Amino acid sequence: MKTLFDKTKILNMEMKNRFLRGALWVALADEKGHVTKELSDVYEEIAKGGVGTIITGYTFITEDEQPNPNMLGIYNDSFIDEYKDFTNMIHKHGSNIIMQIVYGGFMTNFNVGERVIWGPSTMKNEVTGTMAKEMSKDEIKYLVSKYAEAAKRVKASGFDGVEIHCGHGYMLSQFLSPYYNKREDEYGGTIENRGRIIFEIYEAMREAVGKEFPILIKINSADYTSFNGLSEEDSLYVARKLAELGIDAIEVTGGNESIKDVKENNLGAARRRVALSKENESYFKDYAIKLSKSIDKPVILVGGNRHFEVMDDILKNSEIEYFSLSRPLTSEPDLINKWAKGDLKAPKCVSCNACYNTIGKRCILNIKKKKINL
Ligand SMILES: Cc1cc2nc3c(=O)[nH]c(=O)nc-3n(C[C@H](O)[C@H](O)[C@H](O)COP(=O)(O)O)c2cc1C
Ligand code: SF4
């Protein structure tokens, strides 16, 4: 019988339990994207707290494209040595560390005046108000090559794997979404075409890192808009095709936060008030269960995982193999150690999302306790 503390492997990456820290931008890198002591301390506390695998916050892959301030970067080789120290530190505490990489596109308000923002189509993002310029095929080719170069650096830096961010309204999820992808060439229209850039990126990354290095993707299960967004059916097509191509794991998320009604209806990736009822928890599980039944690659569920017993039940009654927790490990980095010791109480996180507005994305509950200024 499967348990949440089983020792398992994704490819050759050994995992001491089935918990991951979902990618979370802590906004503590320096202005060029380099590791700082403050950032390293946050990750060290999480690694000491017992989680099997940590996924970094989203990391930018070209120097001129950074969707948010103080993100990590991996856009040239100058990062490799410092990341070796960083990954060694995490490994010393017994956790794995995977880097999530991203190209943001028009899901940004950061330094917008200074840069050309690419997108699938020339359109304004209705949430950020930022205009994107439709990418030419040469620009798509260039971007594919940048993902591959970044993946190679991730491997050289001692990370245990690399994850493609294909959710939440950032560039690759814009390509998947008919709401923002209006292209008439082979990168738009049918879901085969809307997914093409992602398949090309995956294959270029695989070529760059070889067969033994885990490549994961975090993908929207749907946009959850009442307008014409990505449907679950189309998302399933893309996820299954990636599994066929050889991706090593699929982390299921959802919600296109570039579309107004998604946030208004609390249908984004980090939903509020999850803790009010167990019924609200693990809110992408229905899709993830469907996906897990139809592919032979591990599925990781993220989004509102809270009670130990809810995850245990999902694990035992589906093919879902892993569970990511993001906000709960912000409020309690040692949550997994507590659970390992048999103290199975629910996380303290109340899903208020106030951490989005604190320096270092810290939990407001801890700020009050420690009297840290906001
Ligand atoms: C402050 C903050 C930053 C986040 N940054 C990222 C990120 O860099 N990449 C990503 O894929 N998701 C990011 N997320 C979303 C989380 O990984 C996760 O999908 C979401 O919070 C739901 O999971 P949870 O209920 O366990 O928090 C972020 C969430 C928060 C609250
Ligand atoms: S501020 Fe704390 S309690 Fe609120 S969502 Fe963030 S981690 Fe959870």
mmCIF file of C-alpha atoms and ligand atoms in Angstrom, residues 327 330-331 349-355 362-365, ligand 2:
data_model
loop_
_atom_site.group_PDB
_atom_site.id
_atom_site.type_symbol
_atom_site.label_atom_id
_atom_site.label_comp_id
_atom_site.label_asym_id
_atom_site.label_seq_id
_atom_site.Cartn_x
_atom_site.Cartn_y
_atom_site.Cartn_z
ATOM 1 C CA ARG A 327 2.017 28.429 0.800
ATOM 2 C CA THR A 330 5.969 29.408 3.629
ATOM 3 C CA SER A 331 4.093 29.513 6.907
ATOM 4 C CA CYS A 349 -1.760 28.471 6.387
ATOM 5 C CA VAL A 350 -5.229 30.009 5.984
ATOM 6 C CA SER A 351 -4.792 30.743 2.241
ATOM 7 C CA CYS A 352 -5.247 34.482 2.695
ATOM 8 C CA ASN A 353 -2.571 35.295 0.065
ATOM 9 C CA ALA A 354 -1.208 38.178 2.134
ATOM 10 C CA CYS A 355 2.279 36.722 1.558
ATOM 11 C CA ARG A 362 6.841 35.842 4.075
ATOM 12 C CA CYS A 363 3.820 34.527 5.907
ATOM 13 C CA ILE A 364 1.835 37.214 7.635
ATOM 14 C CA LEU A 365 1.232 34.883 10.601
HETATM 15 S S1 SF4 B 2 0.258 34.822 4.361
HETATM 16 FE FE1 SF4 B 2 0.646 32.896 5.442
HETATM 17 S S2 SF4 B 2 -1.409 32.140 5.915
HETATM 18 FE FE2 SF4 B 2 -1.671 33.677 4.307
HETATM 19 S S3 SF4 B 2 -1.547 32.465 2.383
HETATM 20 FE FE3 SF4 B 2 0.501 33.219 2.801
HETATM 21 S S4 SF4 B 2 1.481 31.521 3.883
HETATM 22 FE FE4 SF4 B 2 -0.730 31.158 4.007
#
